[in-house]
Amino acid sequence: MNKLLLAALVSGAMAVPAFAADYTIMAPAAPGGGWDQTARSMQEAMQAEGISGNVQVTNVPGAGGTIGLAQFVNQSTGNPNALIVGGYVMVGAVLTNASPVSLANVTPIARLTGESDVIVVPANSELQTVDDLVAKLKAEPGAVSWAGGSAGGVDHIAAGLFAKTVGVDPTQVNYIAFSGGGEALAAVLGGQVTVGISGLGEFEAQIESGDLRALATTGAARLEGSEIPTLTEAGVDLVVENWRMVAAAPGITEEQKATINADIEKLVTSATWKEILATKGWQDMYLAGADFDAQLATDIEATTAVLKDIGLVQ
């Protein structure tokens, strides 16, 4: 009987999944935003798929993610269970806030998702097409006001690059930064600004209702099932895509980094993650390892140049 009981206990123990170490994921933003949604989606998928038995999410908002980034670097060095989400907005925020820490102080793991911006105008706007917007911008740059997210963020960068691409001095762009998508939406609907530029999710309901007219998206390809043209299709040779990433703590070993990479690869190839992407309308932009390190360096260099063009960075 004792042997049978021992065998049953061993068998039962073997049937329990061998979870990786528990993770804590910092979202360096307030609850509800894109980084918070990314962190909590990772939490959901990692637990549902048995990648980790317990995943906790913490929020540290402020200064485009740089407050959370600094706290993460200072408090998590050498901790292989600590992760932080970030993205394109953080690249710009590090520069515009003259942050003492940057993405060079963490261990980049992978780019996860991306989304295009969309350029919209009120339904009663005289601007019917991208060509109309280009003409108005060339005629009087300051008369075209753009509503979008934080100064130096992807929306601001896209507006500045749009101007530069069509031959307008990007320092002349009249960009009005809003702290939340709801405030930018209200400004566009109220006719307080000429155009709005943000992620599709911020404007999608009003586009579908007909209160807003979408002129173009900024991505490399049309969104699935969408009739909204890309800027390239509309004659402006420009692609700007917001992306989100996950990084690990500084000071971890190569073996620890490899374990985290393997867990993230399991995450992004899982059925739960794919379902989350479809539900939220996020594009799968998974890129890891040396390829991601190289792309991140390229994006930081390009963003620095753009922010200097716009006049936000000296």
CSV table of C-alpha atoms in Angstrom, one decimal:
chain,number,residue,atom,x,y,z
A,1,MET,CA,0.0,0.0,0.0
A,2,ASN,CA,2.8,2.4,0.9
A,3,LYS,CA,4.5,1.7,-2.5
A,4,LEU,CA,1.2,2.3,-4.3
A,5,LEU,CA,0.6,5.5,-2.3
A,6,LEU,CA,4.1,6.8,-3.1
A,7,ALA,CA,3.7,6.0,-6.8
A,8,ALA,CA,0.4,7.9,-6.8
A,9,LEU,CA,2.0,10.9,-5.2
A,10,VAL,CA,4.9,10.9,-7.7
A,11,SER,CA,2.5,10.5,-10.6
A,12,GLY,CA,0.4,13.3,-9.3
A,13,ALA,CA,3.4,15.6,-8.9
A,14,MET,CA,4.5,14.8,-12.4
A,15,ALA,CA,1.1,15.8,-13.7
A,16,VAL,CA,1.4,19.3,-12.3
A,17,PRO,CA,2.9,21.7,-15.0
A,18,ALA,CA,6.4,22.7,-14.3
A,19,PHE,CA,5.9,26.5,-14.3
A,20,ALA,CA,8.7,28.9,-15.0
A,21,ALA,CA,9.5,31.4,-12.2
A,22,ASP,CA,6.7,33.8,-11.4
A,23,TYR,CA,6.9,37.2,-13.2
A,24,THR,CA,6.2,40.7,-12.2
A,25,ILE,CA,5.5,43.0,-15.2
A,26,MET,CA,5.7,46.7,-14.8
A,27,ALA,CA,3.4,48.9,-17.0
A,28,PRO,CA,5.0,52.3,-16.8
A,29,ALA,CA,1.7,54.0,-17.3
A,30,ALA,CA,-1.7,54.4,-15.7
A,31,PRO,CA,-4.3,51.5,-15.9
A,32,GLY,CA,-6.3,51.3,-19.1
A,33,GLY,CA,-3.7,52.5,-21.6
A,34,GLY,CA,-1.8,50.6,-24.3
A,35,TRP,CA,1.1,49.6,-22.1
A,36,ASP,CA,-1.2,48.5,-19.2
A,37,GLN,CA,-3.3,46.5,-21.7
A,38,THR,CA,-0.2,44.9,-23.1
A,39,ALA,CA,1.0,43.9,-19.6
A,40,ARG,CA,-2.3,42.5,-18.5
A,41,SER,CA,-2.7,40.6,-21.8
A,42,MET,CA,0.7,39.0,-21.2
A,43,GLN,CA,-0.4,38.1,-17.7
A,44,GLU,CA,-3.6,36.5,-19.0
A,45,ALA,CA,-1.9,34.5,-21.7
A,46,MET,CA,1.1,33.4,-19.6
A,47,GLN,CA,-1.2,32.1,-16.9
A,48,ALA,CA,-3.7,30.5,-19.3
A,49,GLU,CA,-1.0,28.8,-21.3
A,50,GLY,CA,0.9,27.5,-18.3
A,51,ILE,CA,4.0,29.5,-19.1
A,52,SER,CA,4.0,31.0,-15.6
A,53,GLY,CA,1.9,30.1,-12.6
A,54,ASN,CA,1.6,33.6,-11.2
A,55,VAL,CA,2.1,36.9,-13.0
A,56,GLN,CA,1.6,40.2,-11.3
A,57,VAL,CA,1.2,43.6,-13.0
A,58,THR,CA,2.2,46.9,-11.4
A,59,ASN,CA,1.6,50.4,-12.7
A,60,VAL,CA,4.0,53.3,-12.4
A,61,PRO,CA,2.8,56.2,-14.6
A,62,GLY,CA,4.4,59.4,-15.6
A,63,ALA,CA,6.6,61.2,-18.1
A,64,GLY,CA,6.0,58.9,-21.1
A,65,GLY,CA,7.1,55.9,-19.1
A,66,THR,CA,10.4,57.3,-18.0
A,67,ILE,CA,9.5,57.4,-14.3
A,68,GLY,CA,8.6,53.7,-14.3
A,69,LEU,CA,11.7,52.9,-16.4
A,70,ALA,CA,14.0,54.6,-13.8
A,71,GLN,CA,12.3,52.8,-11.0
A,72,PHE,CA,12.6,49.5,-12.8
A,73,VAL,CA,16.3,50.0,-13.5
A,74,ASN,CA,17.0,51.1,-9.9
A,75,GLN,CA,15.0,48.4,-8.1
A,76,SER,CA,15.2,45.3,-10.4
A,77,THR,CA,18.8,45.0,-11.4
A,78,GLY,CA,19.7,41.3,-11.6
A,79,ASN,CA,16.2,40.1,-11.0
A,80,PRO,CA,15.3,37.5,-13.7
A,81,ASN,CA,11.6,37.6,-12.7
A,82,ALA,CA,11.1,41.3,-13.5
A,83,LEU,CA,9.8,42.5,-16.8
A,84,ILE,CA,8.7,45.9,-18.2
A,85,VAL,CA,6.7,46.8,-21.2
A,86,GLY,CA,7.5,49.9,-23.3
A,87,GLY,CA,7.5,51.0,-26.9
A,88,TYR,CA,8.0,53.7,-29.5
A,89,VAL,CA,6.5,56.4,-27.2
A,90,MET,CA,9.1,55.6,-24.6
A,91,VAL,CA,11.9,56.1,-27.1
A,92,GLY,CA,10.7,59.7,-27.7
A,93,ALA,CA,10.0,60.3,-24.0
A,94,VAL,CA,13.5,59.4,-23.0
A,95,LEU,CA,14.8,62.1,-25.3
A,96,THR,CA,12.2,64.8,-24.7
A,97,ASN,CA,12.4,64.4,-20.9
A,98,ALA,CA,16.2,64.1,-20.8
A,99,SER,CA,15.7,61.0,-18.8
A,100,PRO,CA,18.8,59.8,-16.8
A,101,VAL,CA,18.0,56.2,-17.8
A,102,SER,CA,17.1,54.8,-21.2
A,103,LEU,CA,16.4,51.5,-22.9
A,104,ALA,CA,20.1,51.0,-23.0
A,105,ASN,CA,19.8,50.4,-19.2
A,106,VAL,CA,17.5,47.4,-19.6
A,107,THR,CA,17.7,44.1,-21.4
A,108,PRO,CA,15.5,44.2,-24.5
A,109,ILE,CA,13.7,40.9,-25.1
A,110,ALA,CA,11.2,41.4,-27.9
A,111,ARG,CA,9.0,43.7,-29.9
A,112,LEU,CA,5.5,42.3,-29.4
A,113,THR,CA,2.7,44.2,-31.2
A,114,GLY,CA,2.1,47.2,-33.3
A,115,GLU,CA,-0.6,49.5,-34.6
A,116,SER,CA,-1.0,52.1,-37.2
A,117,ASP,CA,-2.1,55.7,-36.6
A,118,VAL,CA,-5.1,57.1,-38.4
A,119,ILE,CA,-5.5,60.6,-39.6
A,120,VAL,CA,-9.1,61.9,-39.2
A,121,VAL,CA,-11.1,65.0,-39.8
A,122,PRO,CA,-14.7,66.0,-38.7
A,123,ALA,CA,-17.4,64.8,-41.1
A,124,ASN,CA,-18.1,68.4,-42.1
A,125,SER,CA,-14.5,69.3,-42.8
A,126,GLU,CA,-13.5,70.7,-46.2
A,127,LEU,CA,-10.7,68.2,-46.3
A,128,GLN,CA,-11.9,65.2,-48.2
A,129,THR,CA,-8.6,63.5,-49.1
A,130,VAL,CA,-4.9,63.4,-48.1
A,131,ASP,CA,-4.3,65.6,-51.2
A,132,ASP,CA,-6.5,68.3,-49.6
A,133,LEU,CA,-4.6,68.1,-46.4
A,134,VAL,CA,-1.3,68.3,-48.2
A,135,ALA,CA,-2.4,71.4,-50.1
A,136,LYS,CA,-3.7,73.1,-47.0
A,137,LEU,CA,-0.5,72.3,-45.1
A,138,LYS,CA,1.7,73.7,-47.9
A,139,ALA,CA,-0.3,76.8,-48.2
A,140,GLU,CA,-0.3,77.7,-44.5
A,141,PRO,CA,1.4,75.2,-42.2
A,142,GLY,CA,0.4,76.9,-38.9
A,143,ALA,CA,-3.3,76.9,-39.9
A,144,VAL,CA,-3.4,73.1,-39.8
A,145,SER,CA,-3.7,72.1,-36.2
A,146,TRP,CA,-3.1,68.5,-35.2
A,147,ALA,CA,-4.6,66.8,-32.1
A,148,GLY,CA,-2.8,63.8,-30.8
A,149,GLY,CA,-1.1,62.2,-27.8
A,150,SER,CA,1.9,63.3,-25.8
A,151,ALA,CA,4.5,65.7,-27.2
A,152,GLY,CA,7.3,63.7,-28.7
A,153,GLY,CA,5.1,60.6,-29.0
A,154,VAL,CA,4.3,58.5,-32.0
A,155,ASP,CA,1.4,60.8,-33.0
A,156,HIS,CA,3.6,63.9,-32.9
A,157,ILE,CA,6.4,62.1,-34.7
A,158,ALA,CA,4.0,61.0,-37.5
A,159,ALA,CA,2.7,64.6,-37.9
A,160,GLY,CA,6.2,65.9,-38.1
A,161,LEU,CA,7.3,63.3,-40.6
A,162,PHE,CA,4.1,63.9,-42.7
A,163,ALA,CA,5.1,67.5,-43.0
A,164,LYS,CA,8.7,66.8,-43.8
A,165,THR,CA,7.7,64.2,-46.4
A,166,VAL,CA,5.5,66.6,-48.3
A,167,GLY,CA,8.1,69.4,-48.2
A,168,VAL,CA,6.9,71.4,-45.3
A,169,ASP,CA,9.2,72.5,-42.5
A,170,PRO,CA,8.3,70.2,-39.6
A,171,THR,CA,9.1,72.9,-37.0
A,172,GLN,CA,6.1,74.7,-38.4
A,173,VAL,CA,3.7,71.9,-37.5
A,174,ASN,CA,1.0,73.2,-35.1
A,175,TYR,CA,0.7,70.1,-32.9
A,176,ILE,CA,-1.5,70.1,-29.8
A,177,ALA,CA,-0.7,67.4,-27.3
A,178,PHE,CA,-3.5,65.8,-25.2
A,179,SER,CA,-2.9,63.5,-22.3
A,180,GLY,CA,-5.7,61.2,-23.2
A,181,GLY,CA,-7.4,59.9,-26.4
A,182,GLY,CA,-10.8,61.1,-25.1
A,183,GLU,CA,-9.6,64.7,-25.0
A,184,ALA,CA,-8.1,64.6,-28.5
A,185,LEU,CA,-11.3,63.1,-29.8
A,186,ALA,CA,-13.4,65.8,-28.2
A,187,ALA,CA,-11.2,68.5,-29.8
A,188,VAL,CA,-11.6,66.9,-33.2
A,189,LEU,CA,-15.3,66.4,-33.0
A,190,GLY,CA,-15.8,69.9,-31.6
A,191,GLY,CA,-13.9,71.4,-34.6
A,192,GLN,CA,-11.3,72.9,-32.3
A,193,VAL,CA,-8.5,71.4,-34.4
A,194,THR,CA,-8.1,70.6,-38.1
A,195,VAL,CA,-7.1,67.0,-37.9
A,196,GLY,CA,-6.7,64.2,-35.4
A,197,ILE,CA,-4.0,61.7,-35.4
A,198,SER,CA,-3.8,58.6,-33.1
A,199,GLY,CA,-4.3,54.9,-32.9
A,200,LEU,CA,-7.4,53.6,-34.7
A,201,GLY,CA,-8.9,52.5,-31.5
A,202,GLU,CA,-9.2,56.1,-30.3
A,203,PHE,CA,-11.4,57.1,-33.3
A,204,GLU,CA,-12.8,53.8,-34.6
A,205,ALA,CA,-16.4,54.2,-33.2
A,206,GLN,CA,-16.7,57.8,-34.5
A,207,ILE,CA,-15.4,56.7,-37.9
A,208,GLU,CA,-18.0,53.9,-38.1
A,209,SER,CA,-20.8,56.3,-37.0
A,210,GLY,CA,-19.8,58.8,-39.6
A,211,ASP,CA,-18.9,61.6,-37.2
A,212,LEU,CA,-15.3,61.4,-38.3
A,213,ARG,CA,-13.8,60.9,-41.8
A,214,ALA,CA,-10.6,58.8,-42.0
A,215,LEU,CA,-8.2,60.1,-44.6
A,216,ALA,CA,-5.4,57.5,-44.2
A,217,THR,CA,-3.6,55.2,-41.9
A,218,THR,CA,0.2,55.4,-41.4
A,219,GLY,CA,1.0,51.7,-41.5
A,220,ALA,CA,2.8,49.7,-44.2
A,221,ALA,CA,-0.4,47.9,-45.2
A,222,ARG,CA,-4.2,48.5,-44.9
A,223,LEU,CA,-5.8,47.2,-41.7
A,224,GLU,CA,-7.5,43.9,-42.3
A,225,GLY,CA,-11.0,44.4,-43.8
A,226,SER,CA,-10.5,48.2,-43.8
A,227,GLU,CA,-11.3,50.6,-46.7
A,228,ILE,CA,-9.1,53.3,-45.3
A,229,PRO,CA,-6.0,53.8,-47.6
A,230,THR,CA,-2.5,53.9,-46.3
A,231,LEU,CA,-0.5,57.1,-46.7
A,232,THR,CA,1.6,55.4,-49.3
A,233,GLU,CA,-1.5,54.5,-51.3
A,234,ALA,CA,-2.6,58.2,-51.0
A,235,GLY,CA,0.6,59.4,-52.5
A,236,VAL,CA,2.7,60.2,-49.4
A,237,ASP,CA,5.7,58.0,-49.1
A,238,LEU,CA,5.6,57.5,-45.3
A,239,VAL,CA,5.2,54.6,-42.9
A,240,VAL,CA,5.0,55.1,-39.2
A,241,GLU,CA,3.9,52.3,-36.9
A,242,ASN,CA,3.6,52.4,-33.1
A,243,TRP,CA,5.0,49.3,-31.5
A,244,ARG,CA,5.2,47.8,-28.0
A,245,MET,CA,7.9,45.7,-26.5
A,246,VAL,CA,9.0,43.8,-23.4
A,247,ALA,CA,12.3,44.1,-21.7
A,248,ALA,CA,14.0,42.4,-18.7
A,249,ALA,CA,16.0,43.8,-15.9
A,250,PRO,CA,19.6,44.9,-16.3
A,251,GLY,CA,22.4,42.7,-14.9
A,252,ILE,CA,20.8,39.3,-15.7
A,253,THR,CA,22.9,36.4,-17.0
A,254,GLU,CA,22.8,35.1,-20.6
A,255,GLU,CA,21.1,31.9,-19.3
A,256,GLN,CA,18.4,33.9,-17.5
A,257,LYS,CA,17.9,36.0,-20.7
A,258,ALA,CA,17.5,32.8,-22.7
A,259,THR,CA,14.9,31.5,-20.4
A,260,ILE,CA,12.9,34.7,-20.6
A,261,ASN,CA,13.2,34.7,-24.4
A,262,ALA,CA,11.9,31.1,-24.5
A,263,ASP,CA,8.9,32.1,-22.3
A,264,ILE,CA,8.1,35.1,-24.5
A,265,GLU,CA,8.3,33.0,-27.6
A,266,LYS,CA,5.8,30.5,-26.1
A,267,LEU,CA,3.6,33.5,-25.3
A,268,VAL,CA,3.5,35.0,-28.8
A,269,THR,CA,2.9,31.6,-30.5
A,270,SER,CA,0.1,30.6,-28.1
A,271,ALA,CA,-3.6,30.4,-29.1
A,272,THR,CA,-4.5,32.7,-26.2
A,273,TRP,CA,-2.2,35.5,-27.4
A,274,LYS,CA,-3.4,35.2,-31.0
A,275,GLU,CA,-7.0,35.5,-29.8
A,276,ILE,CA,-6.0,38.6,-27.7
A,277,LEU,CA,-4.4,40.2,-30.8
A,278,ALA,CA,-7.5,39.6,-32.9
A,279,THR,CA,-9.8,40.9,-30.2
A,280,LYS,CA,-7.9,44.1,-29.6
A,281,GLY,CA,-7.0,44.7,-33.3
A,282,TRP,CA,-3.2,44.6,-32.6
A,283,GLN,CA,-0.8,43.6,-35.3
A,284,ASP,CA,1.7,40.8,-34.6
A,285,MET,CA,5.1,42.5,-34.8
A,286,TYR,CA,7.1,39.9,-32.9
A,287,LEU,CA,10.8,40.4,-33.3
A,288,ALA,CA,13.4,39.1,-30.9
A,289,GLY,CA,17.1,38.5,-30.3
A,290,ALA,CA,19.8,40.3,-32.4
A,291,ASP,CA,17.2,41.3,-35.0
A,292,PHE,CA,15.2,43.3,-32.4
A,293,ASP,CA,18.4,44.8,-30.9
A,294,ALA,CA,19.3,46.1,-34.3
A,295,GLN,CA,15.8,47.4,-35.1
A,296,LEU,CA,15.6,49.1,-31.7
A,297,ALA,CA,19.0,50.9,-32.4
A,298,THR,CA,17.7,52.0,-35.8
A,299,ASP,CA,14.4,53.3,-34.3
A,300,ILE,CA,16.2,55.2,-31.6
A,301,GLU,CA,18.5,56.9,-34.1
A,302,ALA,CA,15.7,57.8,-36.5
A,303,THR,CA,13.5,59.1,-33.6
A,304,THR,CA,16.3,61.3,-32.4
A,305,ALA,CA,16.6,62.8,-35.9
A,306,VAL,CA,12.9,63.4,-36.2
A,307,LEU,CA,12.6,65.1,-32.8
A,308,LYS,CA,15.5,67.4,-33.7
A,309,ASP,CA,13.7,68.2,-36.9
A,310,ILE,CA,10.5,69.0,-35.0
A,311,GLY,CA,12.5,71.1,-32.5
A,312,LEU,CA,11.8,69.1,-29.4
A,313,VAL,CA,15.4,67.9,-29.0
A,314,GLN,CA,18.5,70.0,-29.4
